[in-house]
Amino acid sequence: MDQHKKKELSIAACKIRRSIIDGVHSAKAGHPGGSLSIADLMAYLYFDKMNIDPENPKKEDRDRFVLSKGHAAPALYATLAHRGFFPVEEMITLRHTGARLQGHPDMKNIPGVDMSSGSLGQGISCAVGMALSAKHFENPWRVYTVLGDGECEEGQVWEAAMFAGNKKLSNLTAYVDFNNLQIDGSCDEVNSPAPLDKKFEAFGWNVIVIDGHNFDQIEEATLAAEKVTDKPTAIIMNTIKGKGVSYMENVCGWHGKAPGDEDYAVAVKELDEMLAGLM
Amino acid sequence: MADVKKIATRDGYGAALVELGKERDDFIVMDADLAEATKTGAFKKAFPERFYDCGIAEGNMMSIAAGIAATGKKVFASSFAMFAAGRAFEQIRNSIGYPHLNVVIGATHAGISVGEDGATHQCCEDIGIMRTIPGMTIINPADYTEAFKAVKAAVNHDGPVYMRFGRLAVPVVFDDDYTFEIGKGVELKEGTDVTIIATGLMVAEALEAYEILKNEGISARIINMATIKPLDTEIVLKAAKETGVIVTAEEHSVIGGLGSAVSEYLSENYPVPVLKLGVYDTFGMSGPANELLDKFGLRAKDIAEKARKAVALKK
């Protein structure tokens, strides 16, 4: 990836992180940790990779995206907002009564959201259905989905993986946000889904393991997936939960907790400084 | 009724899918390893490239169906009622119901008339479960003809549809010029003393009950309520006002089904006695289907007895 593009994506990811914090702070609830950990991927997909049009969110030949780990909705909303699907200022309405930015993605009311999600394990099946539809009706677009590592403890993930492998849905790319933390503790302590690479391989998938905060690796893996013609691809992203906000990084407690005013001020300062350094 | 032609409603489902397949190619049919039993096998045989088997993973199938529907295509997802409405409830609620997607759920082997497989497979709760999902349409056809026509109507419906079919061959009540409309009850017999609102295989029994009651001098109105949600409240209200008492008849638990829907509506809008005939808060059991219908009191004579009690309440 050339330096210019990398800089643009770094700026986008930083703005996404700032809006995640703005939204969750305003909501006084939500999931900052797992939203921050996928911000780099979201920037890459929406600011570079995917065929989408903010002016025409439902254009038929668009690539589809399903946030299977629907609790990372702030990351999806922030990405869509900065990409121009709706005003960035709307982020502070997140989770407010009557606002369209629901706690988990709502495809009926939010421009750019391709699938409602939030009940873990279901999103990947929906993405599989989209990929099946694209293959069956001979449409060229691809389907991207993001799973949580803890989410992979849901049996439905493996039902979906079995089906996608069996039906050779090569137009599907599933990213796993492997930050190794879930609500009740580290994945290892709770009920480890590892080794995810071997599991997805066993289910007939092409598997690539990357650093989920490295744009070169994200791009390389995503493009490599497009060259595989007989298997879906799982990209296991090693990530840092809470990435970009110092006190949230690798701290389990920030899975589903909003920063108070003091913590918010610290996060804003850090992210604004990071953004200034990138400009 | 030995000379009456009998066909299972699930056969109407399969036949309608095949006909739809000849008419249009913008839909997919899915099953969860039960294609022979649900009768999607007929479609699979006619259009193998348009049929996808999800294997024994009903929840996954429902969410896959949602994903297909989210791309603007039509999809049928089939299993037994127990595993569609039961096992996959949450996938239907969250993946299909919440985004109000155009998925038709073809749920066969509903009720105790599953027969020998017994309680684990006899779903008498599905209507109740599905009724709690906002925006869900629920259709429980009375016979082969209605099942066939209802499937063809469901594919053009905006929003999710839960279709309930039976395993047992039941009398064909309607002829080919019968008109089916989603959300409309149909008055099959005029009557003034009591109204019997029936659904599914209980419609044929209700028509027999009509004759029993007629011989006793009781004028029973018979309504076929194929669509349980949204309920045709107009025809229910009219019946309550004109006959004063209602009997509901369904091969489903008396908790949550047609009887509940009718009672819930009338208790708030025009309270009259509603006597519910159905499965009384109990599990099913193994046995030949027709013996079970006798044992569980889901016959014309049982409906007639309820109707007599209802009429007596007026005195």
Coordinates of C-alpha atoms in Angstrom, one line a residue:
Chain A
M1 CA 0.0 0.0 0.0
D2 CA 1.4 3.4 -0.9
Q3 CA 2.2 5.9 1.7
H4 CA -0.5 8.4 0.6
K5 CA -3.3 5.8 0.9
K6 CA -2.0 4.6 4.2
K7 CA -2.0 8.1 5.5
E8 CA -5.5 8.7 4.3
L9 CA -6.7 5.5 5.9
S10 CA -4.9 6.3 9.1
I11 CA -6.7 9.6 9.3
A12 CA -10.0 8.0 8.5
A13 CA -9.5 5.3 11.3
C14 CA -8.5 8.0 13.8
K15 CA -11.7 10.0 13.0
I16 CA -13.7 6.8 13.3
R17 CA -12.2 6.2 16.7
R18 CA -13.0 9.7 17.8
S19 CA -16.6 9.4 16.7
I20 CA -16.9 6.0 18.4
I21 CA -15.9 7.7 21.7
D22 CA -18.2 10.6 21.1
G23 CA -21.1 8.3 20.4
V24 CA -20.6 6.0 23.3
H25 CA -19.9 8.8 25.7
S26 CA -23.1 10.6 24.7
A27 CA -25.1 7.3 25.0
K28 CA -23.6 6.6 28.4
A29 CA -23.6 3.0 27.3
G30 CA -22.3 0.8 24.5
H31 CA -19.2 -1.1 23.5
P32 CA -16.1 1.0 22.9
G33 CA -13.4 -1.8 23.2
G34 CA -14.5 -4.0 20.4
S35 CA -15.4 -1.0 18.2
L36 CA -12.0 0.6 18.5
S37 CA -10.3 -2.8 17.7
I38 CA -11.9 -2.9 14.2
A39 CA -11.6 0.8 13.3
D40 CA -8.6 0.1 11.0
L41 CA -10.4 -2.6 9.1
M42 CA -13.6 -0.5 8.8
A43 CA -11.5 2.4 7.4
Y44 CA -9.9 0.1 4.8
L45 CA -13.2 -1.5 3.7
Y46 CA -15.3 1.7 3.4
F47 CA -12.7 4.2 2.4
D48 CA -10.8 2.0 -0.1
K49 CA -12.1 -1.5 -0.8
M50 CA -15.8 -1.8 -1.1
N51 CA -17.9 -0.7 -4.0
I52 CA -20.4 1.5 -2.3
D53 CA -22.1 4.9 -2.9
P54 CA -23.1 7.1 0.0
E55 CA -25.5 8.9 -2.4
N56 CA -27.2 5.7 -3.3
P57 CA -26.9 3.4 -0.2
K58 CA -29.0 0.6 -1.8
K59 CA -27.5 0.5 -5.2
E60 CA -27.9 -3.0 -6.4
D61 CA -24.4 -3.9 -7.4
R62 CA -22.8 -2.7 -4.1
D63 CA -20.6 -4.9 -2.0
R64 CA -22.4 -6.0 1.1
F65 CA -21.2 -5.7 4.7
V66 CA -22.6 -7.5 7.8
L67 CA -21.3 -6.6 11.2
S68 CA -21.8 -10.0 12.8
K69 CA -20.4 -8.7 16.1
G70 CA -23.3 -6.2 16.1
H71 CA -22.3 -4.7 19.4
A72 CA -19.5 -2.9 17.6
A73 CA -22.2 -0.7 16.0
P74 CA -20.5 2.5 17.0
A75 CA -17.6 1.5 14.6
L76 CA -20.0 0.9 11.8
Y77 CA -21.9 4.0 12.3
A78 CA -18.8 6.2 12.7
T79 CA -17.5 4.7 9.5
L80 CA -20.7 5.3 7.6
A81 CA -20.9 8.8 8.9
H82 CA -17.4 9.8 8.0
R83 CA -17.9 8.2 4.6
G84 CA -20.9 10.4 4.0
F85 CA -23.9 8.2 4.5
F86 CA -25.3 10.5 7.2
P87 CA -24.0 13.5 9.2
V88 CA -21.1 12.9 11.6
E89 CA -22.9 15.1 14.1
E90 CA -25.5 12.4 14.4
M91 CA -23.1 10.2 16.3
I92 CA -24.0 11.8 19.6
T93 CA -27.6 10.6 19.2
L94 CA -26.4 7.0 19.5
R95 CA -28.7 4.9 21.7
H96 CA -30.9 7.9 22.5
T97 CA -34.6 7.4 22.6
G98 CA -36.2 8.0 19.1
A99 CA -32.8 8.2 17.4
R100 CA -32.2 5.9 14.4
L101 CA -28.7 4.9 15.6
Q102 CA -29.9 1.9 17.6
G103 CA -27.7 0.1 20.0
H104 CA -27.2 -2.6 17.4
P105 CA -27.3 -2.2 13.6
D106 CA -30.8 -1.6 12.1
M107 CA -31.0 -2.0 8.3
K108 CA -34.5 -0.6 8.1
N109 CA -33.6 2.9 9.3
I110 CA -29.9 3.6 9.0
P111 CA -28.5 4.4 5.5
G112 CA -25.6 2.1 4.6
V113 CA -26.5 -0.7 7.0
D114 CA -27.0 -3.8 4.9
M115 CA -28.1 -6.2 7.6
S116 CA -29.6 -5.9 11.1
S117 CA -27.4 -7.7 13.5
G118 CA -26.5 -8.0 17.2
S119 CA -27.6 -11.5 18.2
L120 CA -24.2 -13.2 18.0
G121 CA -23.7 -15.9 15.4
Q122 CA -26.5 -14.8 13.2
G123 CA -24.7 -12.2 11.2
I124 CA -22.3 -14.6 9.6
S125 CA -25.2 -16.7 8.5
C126 CA -26.9 -13.7 7.0
A127 CA -23.6 -12.9 5.2
V128 CA -23.5 -16.5 3.9
G129 CA -27.1 -16.0 2.6
M130 CA -26.0 -12.8 0.8
A131 CA -23.0 -14.6 -0.7
L132 CA -25.2 -17.5 -1.8
S133 CA -27.7 -15.1 -3.4
A134 CA -24.9 -13.4 -5.3
K135 CA -23.5 -16.7 -6.6
H136 CA -26.9 -18.1 -7.4
F137 CA -28.2 -15.0 -9.3
E138 CA -24.7 -14.4 -10.8
N139 CA -23.9 -11.1 -9.3
P140 CA -20.3 -10.0 -9.1
W141 CA -20.3 -8.3 -5.8
R142 CA -18.6 -9.6 -2.6
V143 CA -19.8 -10.0 1.0
Y144 CA -17.7 -8.9 4.0
T145 CA -18.5 -9.7 7.6
V146 CA -16.8 -9.2 10.9
L147 CA -17.0 -11.6 13.8
G148 CA -15.9 -11.3 17.3
D149 CA -13.6 -13.9 18.8
G150 CA -16.0 -14.6 21.7
E151 CA -18.7 -14.7 19.1
C152 CA -17.0 -17.8 17.7
E153 CA -18.2 -19.7 20.8
E154 CA -21.7 -19.6 19.3
G155 CA -22.5 -22.9 17.5
Q156 CA -24.3 -21.0 14.7
V157 CA -20.9 -19.6 13.6
W158 CA -19.8 -23.1 12.7
E159 CA -23.1 -24.1 11.1
A160 CA -22.6 -21.1 8.8
A161 CA -18.9 -21.9 8.3
M162 CA -19.8 -25.5 7.4
F163 CA -22.4 -24.4 4.9
A164 CA -20.2 -21.7 3.3
G165 CA -17.3 -24.2 3.0
N166 CA -19.5 -26.9 1.6
K167 CA -21.1 -24.5 -1.0
K168 CA -17.6 -23.0 -1.9
L169 CA -18.8 -19.4 -1.3
S170 CA -15.5 -17.8 -2.5
N171 CA -17.3 -14.4 -2.7
L172 CA -17.4 -14.2 1.1
T173 CA -14.7 -12.8 3.4
A174 CA -15.1 -13.1 7.1
Y175 CA -12.8 -11.2 9.4
V176 CA -12.4 -12.3 13.0
D177 CA -11.5 -9.6 15.5
F178 CA -9.2 -11.6 17.7
N179 CA -8.5 -9.3 20.6
N180 CA -8.8 -12.2 23.0
L181 CA -11.1 -10.4 25.5
Q182 CA -14.8 -11.0 26.0
I183 CA -17.2 -9.8 28.7
D184 CA -16.4 -12.2 31.4
G185 CA -12.6 -12.2 30.9
S186 CA -10.1 -13.4 28.4
C187 CA -11.3 -15.8 25.8
D188 CA -8.8 -18.4 27.1
E189 CA -10.4 -18.2 30.6
V190 CA -14.1 -18.1 29.4
N191 CA -14.2 -20.8 26.7
S192 CA -11.5 -20.4 24.2
P193 CA -12.6 -20.6 20.5
A194 CA -8.9 -21.1 19.6
P195 CA -7.3 -22.3 17.4
L196 CA -9.5 -20.4 15.0
D197 CA -7.2 -20.9 12.0
K198 CA -7.3 -24.6 12.2
K199 CA -11.1 -24.7 12.8
F200 CA -11.9 -22.6 9.8
E201 CA -9.5 -24.6 7.7
A202 CA -11.2 -27.8 8.9
F203 CA -14.5 -26.3 7.7
G204 CA -13.2 -25.8 4.2
W205 CA -12.1 -22.2 4.4
N206 CA -9.0 -20.4 3.1
V207 CA -7.4 -18.9 6.2
I208 CA -5.1 -15.9 6.6
V209 CA -3.7 -14.6 9.9
I210 CA -2.7 -11.0 10.1
D211 CA -2.1 -8.0 12.4
G212 CA -5.5 -6.2 12.3
H213 CA -3.9 -2.8 12.8
N214 CA -1.6 -3.1 9.9
F215 CA -3.1 -1.6 6.6
D216 CA -0.6 -3.4 4.4
Q217 CA -1.5 -6.8 5.9
I218 CA -5.3 -6.0 5.9
E219 CA -5.1 -5.1 2.2
E220 CA -2.9 -8.0 1.2
A221 CA -5.1 -10.5 2.9
T222 CA -8.3 -9.0 1.5
L223 CA -6.9 -9.0 -2.0
A224 CA -5.6 -12.6 -1.6
A225 CA -9.1 -13.7 -0.7
E226 CA -10.4 -12.5 -4.1
K227 CA -8.0 -14.8 -5.9
V228 CA -9.4 -17.9 -4.2
T229 CA -12.1 -19.4 -6.4
D230 CA -13.3 -22.4 -4.5
K231 CA -13.4 -21.4 -0.8
P232 CA -14.6 -18.6 1.4
T233 CA -11.8 -16.8 3.3
A234 CA -11.4 -16.2 7.0
I235 CA -9.0 -13.5 8.0
I236 CA -8.0 -13.8 11.6
M237 CA -7.0 -10.4 12.7
N238 CA -4.9 -10.2 15.9
T239 CA -6.0 -6.9 17.4
I240 CA -5.9 -4.9 20.6
K241 CA -9.2 -4.3 22.3
G242 CA -9.7 -0.6 22.9
K243 CA -6.9 0.3 20.3
G244 CA -6.2 4.0 20.2
V245 CA -7.3 5.0 23.7
S246 CA -4.4 4.3 26.1
Y247 CA -6.4 3.3 29.2
M248 CA -8.8 1.1 27.2
E249 CA -6.2 -1.0 25.4
N250 CA -6.3 -4.6 26.4
V251 CA -8.6 -3.9 29.4
C252 CA -11.6 -6.2 29.5
G253 CA -13.7 -3.8 31.5
W254 CA -14.0 -1.5 28.5
H255 CA -15.9 -4.1 26.5
G256 CA -19.3 -2.7 27.3
K257 CA -18.8 0.5 29.4
A258 CA -19.0 4.1 28.3
P259 CA -16.3 6.6 29.5
G260 CA -17.5 9.2 32.0
D261 CA -16.7 12.9 31.4
E262 CA -13.1 12.7 32.8
D263 CA -12.2 9.6 30.9
Y264 CA -13.9 11.0 27.8
A265 CA -11.7 14.1 28.0
V266 CA -8.6 12.0 28.1
A267 CA -9.7 9.9 25.1
V268 CA -10.5 13.0 23.1
K269 CA -7.1 14.5 23.9
E270 CA -5.3 11.4 22.8
L271 CA -7.2 10.9 19.6
D272 CA -7.1 14.6 18.7
E273 CA -3.3 14.6 19.2
M274 CA -3.0 11.4 17.1
L275 CA -5.1 13.0 14.4
A276 CA -3.0 16.2 14.5
G277 CA 0.1 14.1 14.1
L278 CA -1.3 12.5 11.0
M279 CA -2.4 15.7 9.3
Chain B
M1 CA -66.5 -38.8 5.1
A2 CA -64.9 -41.9 3.8
D3 CA -65.6 -41.0 0.2
V4 CA -64.0 -37.5 0.5
K5 CA -60.7 -37.0 -1.2
K6 CA -57.9 -36.6 1.3
I7 CA -54.5 -34.9 0.8
A8 CA -52.1 -33.4 3.3
T9 CA -51.6 -29.6 3.2
R10 CA -47.8 -30.2 3.0
D11 CA -48.5 -31.7 -0.5
G12 CA -50.2 -28.4 -1.4
Y13 CA -47.0 -26.6 -0.3
G14 CA -44.8 -28.8 -2.5
A15 CA -47.1 -28.6 -5.5
A16 CA -47.4 -24.8 -5.3
L17 CA -43.6 -24.4 -5.1
V18 CA -43.2 -26.4 -8.3
E19 CA -45.8 -24.3 -10.1
L20 CA -44.2 -21.1 -8.8
G21 CA -40.9 -22.5 -10.1
K22 CA -42.4 -22.7 -13.6
E23 CA -43.7 -19.2 -13.4
R24 CA -40.7 -17.3 -12.0
D25 CA -37.0 -17.8 -11.3
D26 CA -36.4 -15.1 -8.7
F27 CA -36.6 -17.3 -5.6
I28 CA -34.7 -20.0 -3.8
V29 CA -36.0 -22.9 -1.8
M30 CA -34.2 -24.1 1.3
D31 CA -34.6 -27.1 3.6
A32 CA -32.9 -28.6 6.6
D33 CA -32.6 -32.2 5.5
L34 CA -36.3 -32.9 5.5
A35 CA -37.1 -32.2 1.8
E36 CA -38.9 -35.5 1.3
A37 CA -41.1 -34.9 4.4
T38 CA -41.8 -31.2 3.9
K39 CA -42.4 -31.8 0.2
T40 CA -39.9 -29.2 -0.9
G41 CA -38.5 -32.4 -2.4
A42 CA -40.9 -31.9 -5.3
F43 CA -39.3 -28.6 -6.0
K44 CA -35.8 -30.0 -5.6
K45 CA -36.6 -32.7 -8.2
A46 CA -38.1 -30.2 -10.7
F47 CA -35.5 -27.4 -10.1
P48 CA -32.4 -29.0 -8.5
E49 CA -30.2 -26.0 -9.2
R50 CA -32.6 -23.7 -7.3
F51 CA -32.8 -25.8 -4.2
Y52 CA -30.3 -25.5 -1.3
D53 CA -30.1 -28.0 1.5
C54 CA -28.7 -26.4 4.7
G55 CA -28.4 -29.7 6.5
I56 CA -29.6 -30.2 10.0
A57 CA -29.1 -26.6 11.2
E58 CA -32.4 -24.8 11.2
G59 CA -31.2 -21.6 12.9
N60 CA -28.5 -21.2 10.4
M61 CA -31.0 -21.8 7.6
M62 CA -33.3 -19.0 8.9
S63 CA -30.5 -16.5 9.1
I64 CA -29.2 -17.5 5.6
A65 CA -32.7 -17.0 4.3
A66 CA -32.7 -13.6 5.9
G67 CA -29.4 -12.8 4.1
I68 CA -30.9 -13.9 0.7
A69 CA -34.0 -11.8 1.3
A70 CA -31.8 -8.8 2.2
T71 CA -30.5 -8.9 -1.3
G72 CA -34.0 -8.5 -2.7
K73 CA -34.7 -12.1 -3.6
K74 CA -37.5 -14.3 -2.4
V75 CA -36.8 -17.4 -0.4
F76 CA -38.7 -20.3 1.2
A77 CA -37.2 -21.9 4.3
S78 CA -38.6 -25.2 5.4
S79 CA -38.5 -27.6 8.3
F80 CA -40.9 -29.1 10.7
A81 CA -42.9 -26.6 12.8
M82 CA -41.1 -27.7 16.0
F83 CA -37.6 -26.9 14.6
A84 CA -38.7 -23.8 12.6
A85 CA -40.8 -22.0 15.2
G86 CA -39.2 -23.7 18.1
R87 CA -35.5 -24.3 17.6
A88 CA -35.0 -21.3 15.2
F89 CA -37.3 -18.8 17.1
E90 CA -34.6 -16.4 17.8
Q91 CA -33.2 -16.4 14.3
I92 CA -36.7 -15.8 12.9
R93 CA -37.2 -13.0 15.4
N94 CA -33.9 -11.2 15.0
S95 CA -32.7 -12.0 11.5
I96 CA -36.1 -12.1 9.7
G97 CA -38.7 -10.4 11.9
Y98 CA -36.9 -7.3 13.1
P99 CA -35.7 -6.3 9.6
H100 CA -39.2 -7.4 8.3
L101 CA -37.7 -9.4 5.5
N102 CA -39.6 -11.3 2.8
V103 CA -38.9 -14.8 4.0
V104 CA -41.6 -17.5 3.7
I105 CA -41.2 -20.1 6.4
G106 CA -42.8 -23.4 5.3
A107 CA -43.4 -25.3 8.6
T108 CA -44.8 -28.7 8.1
H109 CA -45.7 -31.5 10.6
A110 CA -47.5 -29.1 12.9
G111 CA -49.7 -30.3 15.7
I112 CA -50.4 -33.8 17.1
S113 CA -51.4 -35.3 13.7
V114 CA -47.6 -35.8 13.2
G115 CA -48.6 -39.1 14.8
E116 CA -46.1 -41.8 15.6
D117 CA -43.0 -39.6 16.1
G118 CA -44.6 -38.4 19.3
A119 CA -44.3 -35.4 21.6
T120 CA -40.8 -34.2 20.6
H121 CA -42.0 -33.6 17.0
Q122 CA -45.6 -32.6 17.7
C123 CA -45.5 -28.8 17.8
C124 CA -48.6 -27.3 19.3
E125 CA -47.0 -24.0 20.3
D126 CA -45.8 -22.6 17.0
I127 CA -48.7 -20.2 16.3
G128 CA -48.4 -18.8 19.8
I129 CA -44.6 -18.4 19.4
M130 CA -44.9 -16.8 16.0
R131 CA -47.7 -14.5 17.0
T132 CA -45.4 -12.7 19.4
I133 CA -43.1 -11.5 16.6
P134 CA -44.2 -8.0 15.4
G135 CA -45.1 -7.9 11.7
M136 CA -45.2 -11.7 11.3
T137 CA -48.0 -13.1 9.1
I138 CA -49.3 -16.5 10.1
I139 CA -51.2 -18.7 7.7
N140 CA -52.7 -22.2 8.7
P141 CA -54.4 -23.6 5.6
A142 CA -57.4 -25.9 6.0
D143 CA -56.8 -28.2 3.0
Y144 CA -54.7 -28.9 0.0
T145 CA -56.4 -26.3 -2.2
E146 CA -56.1 -23.5 0.4
A147 CA -52.4 -24.5 1.1
F148 CA -51.7 -24.3 -2.6
K149 CA -53.3 -20.9 -3.1
A150 CA -51.8 -19.5 0.2
V151 CA -48.3 -20.3 -0.9
K152 CA -48.8 -18.5 -4.1
A153 CA -50.2 -15.5 -2.2
A154 CA -47.3 -15.6 0.4
V155 CA -44.6 -15.2 -2.2
N156 CA -45.9 -11.8 -3.1
H157 CA -46.5 -10.7 0.4
D158 CA -44.4 -7.8 1.9
G159 CA -42.8 -9.1 5.1
P160 CA -42.2 -12.5 6.7
V161 CA -44.8 -15.2 6.5
Y162 CA -45.1 -18.3 8.7
M163 CA -47.0 -21.0 6.9
R164 CA -48.2 -24.0 8.9
F165 CA -48.8 -27.3 7.2
G166 CA -49.8 -30.8 8.3
R167 CA -48.4 -34.3 7.7
L168 CA -51.8 -36.1 7.8
A169 CA -54.0 -36.4 4.7
V170 CA -57.1 -34.4 5.4
P171 CA -60.3 -33.8 3.5
V172 CA -60.2 -31.4 0.5
V173 CA -62.8 -28.9 1.5
F174 CA -62.4 -26.3 -1.2
D175 CA -62.6 -26.6 -5.0
D176 CA -60.4 -24.8 -7.5
D177 CA -62.4 -21.6 -7.7
Y178 CA -62.0 -20.9 -4.0
T179 CA -60.4 -17.5 -3.5
F180 CA -57.7 -17.1 -0.8
E181 CA -56.8 -13.7 0.5
I182 CA -54.2 -13.2 3.3
G183 CA -55.9 -11.7 6.4
K184 CA -59.4 -12.6 5.4
G185 CA -61.6 -15.2 7.2
V186 CA -64.2 -16.9 5.2
E187 CA -67.8 -17.7 6.3
L188 CA -68.4 -21.2 5.1
K189 CA -71.9 -21.7 6.6
E190 CA -74.4 -19.1 7.7
G191 CA -75.7 -19.4 11.3
T192 CA -77.3 -17.5 14.1
D193 CA -77.0 -19.4 17.3
V194 CA -73.2 -19.8 17.7
T195 CA -70.1 -19.2 15.6
I196 CA -67.4 -21.8 15.2
I197 CA -64.1 -20.3 14.1
A198 CA -61.8 -23.1 12.9
T199 CA -58.3 -23.2 11.4
G200 CA -56.3 -25.9 9.7
L201 CA -57.6 -29.5 9.8
M202 CA -60.3 -28.5 12.2
V203 CA -62.2 -26.7 9.4
A204 CA -63.3 -30.0 7.9
E205 CA -64.3 -31.2 11.4
A206 CA -66.2 -27.9 12.0
L207 CA -68.2 -28.5 8.8
E208 CA -69.2 -31.9 10.1
A209 CA -70.1 -30.4 13.4
Y210 CA -72.4 -28.0 11.5
E211 CA -74.4 -30.9 10.2
I212 CA -74.6 -32.5 13.7
L213 CA -75.8 -29.3 15.2
K214 CA -78.2 -28.6 12.4
N215 CA -79.9 -31.9 13.1
E216 CA -80.4 -30.8 16.7
G217 CA -81.8 -27.5 15.6
I218 CA -78.8 -25.4 16.4
S219 CA -77.8 -22.9 13.7
A220 CA -74.0 -22.7 13.7
R221 CA -72.0 -20.2 11.7
I222 CA -68.7 -21.7 10.4
I223 CA -65.7 -19.5 9.7
N224 CA -62.5 -20.7 8.3
M225 CA -59.7 -18.6 9.8
A226 CA -56.6 -19.5 7.7
T227 CA -54.8 -16.3 8.6
I228 CA -54.3 -16.1 12.3
K229 CA -52.2 -13.0 12.2
P230 CA -53.2 -10.4 11.2
L231 CA -56.6 -11.6 12.5
D232 CA -59.7 -10.7 10.5
T233 CA -61.2 -8.8 13.3
E234 CA -64.1 -7.6 11.2
I235 CA -65.5 -11.1 10.6
V236 CA -64.9 -11.9 14.3
L237 CA -66.7 -8.8 15.6
K238 CA -69.6 -9.4 13.2
A239 CA -69.9 -13.0 14.5
A240 CA -69.8 -11.9 18.1
K241 CA -72.5 -9.3 17.6
E242 CA -74.8 -11.6 15.5
T243 CA -74.4 -14.9 17.3
G244 CA -73.4 -13.9 20.8
V245 CA -71.1 -16.8 21.5
I246 CA -67.9 -18.1 19.8
V247 CA -66.2 -21.5 19.7
T248 CA -62.7 -21.7 18.4
A249 CA -61.2 -25.0 17.1
E250 CA -57.5 -25.6 16.4
E251 CA -55.0 -28.4 16.4
H252 CA -52.7 -26.3 18.6
S253 CA -52.4 -25.4 22.3
V254 CA -55.3 -23.4 23.6
I255 CA -52.5 -21.1 24.9
G256 CA -51.4 -18.7 22.3
G257 CA -53.2 -19.9 19.2
L258 CA -56.4 -19.0 17.3
G259 CA -58.5 -19.2 20.4
S260 CA -56.2 -16.8 22.2
A261 CA -56.2 -14.4 19.3
V262 CA -59.9 -14.3 19.1
S263 CA -60.3 -14.0 22.9
E264 CA -57.8 -11.2 23.1
Y265 CA -59.6 -9.2 20.5
L266 CA -63.1 -9.7 21.7
S267 CA -62.3 -9.2 25.4
E268 CA -61.3 -5.6 24.6
N269 CA -63.8 -4.9 21.9
Y270 CA -67.0 -6.9 22.3
P271 CA -66.8 -9.3 25.2
V272 CA -68.8 -12.5 24.6
P273 CA -68.1 -16.0 25.7
V274 CA -65.3 -17.7 23.7
L275 CA -65.0 -21.4 24.3
K276 CA -61.6 -22.8 23.1
L277 CA -61.2 -26.2 21.6
G278 CA -57.6 -27.3 21.2
V279 CA -54.7 -29.1 22.9
Y280 CA -55.1 -28.4 26.6
D281 CA -51.7 -27.5 27.9
T282 CA -50.2 -31.0 27.4
F283 CA -47.6 -32.7 25.3
G284 CA -48.6 -35.0 22.5
M285 CA -47.8 -38.7 22.3
S286 CA -47.0 -41.5 19.8
G287 CA -49.9 -43.1 17.9
P288 CA -51.6 -43.1 14.5
A289 CA -52.7 -39.6 13.8
N290 CA -56.4 -40.3 13.5
E291 CA -56.4 -42.1 16.8
L292 CA -54.6 -39.1 18.4
L293 CA -57.2 -36.7 17.0
D294 CA -59.9 -38.9 18.7
K295 CA -57.9 -39.1 21.9
F296 CA -57.2 -35.4 22.1
G297 CA -60.8 -34.5 21.4
L298 CA -60.2 -32.7 18.1
R299 CA -63.2 -34.1 16.2
A300 CA -66.5 -32.8 14.9
K301 CA -68.3 -34.3 17.9
D302 CA -66.1 -32.4 20.3
I303 CA -66.7 -29.2 18.5
A304 CA -70.4 -29.9 18.6
E305 CA -70.3 -30.4 22.3
K306 CA -68.4 -27.1 22.8
A307 CA -71.1 -25.4 20.6
R308 CA -73.9 -26.9 22.8
K309 CA -72.2 -25.5 25.9
A310 CA -71.8 -22.1 24.2
V311 CA -75.4 -22.0 23.2
A312 CA -76.4 -23.0 26.8
L313 CA -74.5 -20.0 28.1
K314 CA -76.9 -17.7 26.3
K315 CA -79.9 -18.9 28.3

